[in-house]
Short mmCIF file of C-alpha atoms in Angstrom, two decimals:
data_model
loop_
_atom_site.label_atom_id
_atom_site.label_comp_id
_atom_site.label_asym_id
_atom_site.label_seq_id
_atom_site.Cartn_x
_atom_site.Cartn_y
_atom_site.Cartn_z
CA MET A 1 22.16 7.02 44.69
CA ARG A 2 18.37 7.00 45.06
CA ASN A 3 17.97 10.34 43.34
CA LYS A 4 19.91 9.11 40.29
CA LYS A 5 17.41 6.28 39.65
CA GLY A 6 14.52 8.71 39.25
CA GLN A 7 16.57 11.00 37.07
CA THR A 8 17.63 8.12 34.82
CA ALA A 9 14.03 6.96 34.35
CA ILE A 10 12.91 10.47 33.42
CA GLU A 11 15.81 10.83 30.98
CA TYR A 12 14.88 7.55 29.28
CA LEU A 13 11.24 8.63 29.04
CA LEU A 14 12.24 11.95 27.48
CA LEU A 15 14.49 10.15 25.03
CA LEU A 16 11.70 7.72 24.14
CA MET A 17 9.22 10.57 23.62
CA THR A 18 11.71 12.40 21.39
CA VAL A 19 12.31 9.34 19.22
CA ALA A 20 8.56 8.64 19.02
CA ALA A 21 7.89 12.23 17.92
CA ILE A 22 10.56 12.03 15.22
CA VAL A 23 9.14 8.72 13.95
CA LEU A 24 5.58 10.09 13.85
CA VAL A 25 6.62 13.22 11.95
CA GLY A 26 8.62 11.11 9.49
CA PHE A 27 5.71 8.71 9.11
CA LYS A 28 3.36 11.59 8.27
CA THR A 29 5.85 13.02 5.80
CA TYR A 30 6.80 9.84 3.94
CA MET A 31 3.52 7.89 4.07
CA PRO A 32 1.96 9.47 0.93
CA ARG A 33 5.11 8.69 -1.09
CA ILE A 34 5.24 5.13 0.21
CA GLN A 35 1.54 4.60 -0.55
CA GLU A 36 1.93 5.93 -4.10
CA THR A 37 4.97 3.73 -4.72
CA ALA A 38 3.14 0.69 -3.35
CA ASN A 39 0.16 1.37 -5.62
CA ILE A 40 2.40 1.67 -8.67
CA TYR A 41 4.17 -1.58 -7.78
CA TYR A 42 0.85 -3.39 -7.24
CA ASN A 43 -0.57 -2.12 -10.53
CA ARG A 44 2.49 -3.47 -12.34
CA ALA A 45 2.79 -6.75 -10.44
CA ALA A 46 -0.87 -7.84 -10.37
CA PRO A 47 -1.27 -8.27 -14.16
CA ALA A 48 2.03 -10.14 -14.30
CA ILE A 49 0.82 -12.59 -11.65
CA LEU A 50 -2.85 -12.88 -12.59
CA GLY A 51 -2.57 -12.42 -16.33
CA ASP A 52 -4.84 -10.34 -18.52
CA ALA A 53 -8.48 -10.09 -17.57
CA PRO A 54 -10.89 -11.99 -19.81
CA ARG A 55 -12.49 -9.78 -22.42
CA CYS A 56 -15.68 -11.80 -22.62
CA GLY A 57 -18.24 -10.37 -20.23
CA ASP A 58 -16.94 -6.83 -20.28
CA GLY A 59 -19.55 -5.71 -22.80
CA ILE A 60 -17.08 -5.69 -25.69
CA CYS A 61 -17.15 -8.77 -27.89
CA SER A 62 -15.03 -9.45 -30.89
CA ALA A 63 -15.41 -11.95 -33.68
CA PHE A 64 -12.45 -13.92 -32.25
CA GLU A 65 -14.27 -14.86 -29.03
CA GLY A 66 -17.02 -16.89 -30.62
CA CYS A 67 -20.71 -16.79 -29.76
CA GLU A 68 -20.68 -19.66 -27.25
CA LYS A 69 -18.26 -17.78 -24.98
CA CYS A 70 -19.87 -14.36 -25.19
CA PRO A 71 -22.58 -13.21 -22.81
CA PRO A 72 -26.03 -12.24 -24.11
CA ASP A 73 -25.12 -8.53 -24.04
CA CYS A 74 -22.79 -9.07 -26.98
CA GLY A 75 -24.09 -7.55 -30.18
CA ILE A 76 -22.09 -9.77 -32.57
CA CYS A 77 -23.89 -13.04 -31.89
CA LEU A 78 -27.43 -11.71 -32.34
#
């Protein structure tokens, strides 16, 4: 009975190492796809949550913004 305990422990370690190897290979294979999908989802979700970025201050001013809201780099208000 003593010899079986050592054999069982080694079998469980081999099984654990096999599963870990499979997970690591799968992780390496699927990680680029998961990262790309996450980036696409973030790029679609962020504007929906945060709204559009303000145009004033980006160096492009339009007549609709008004001079009091535009930064000094705007060419319309000069």
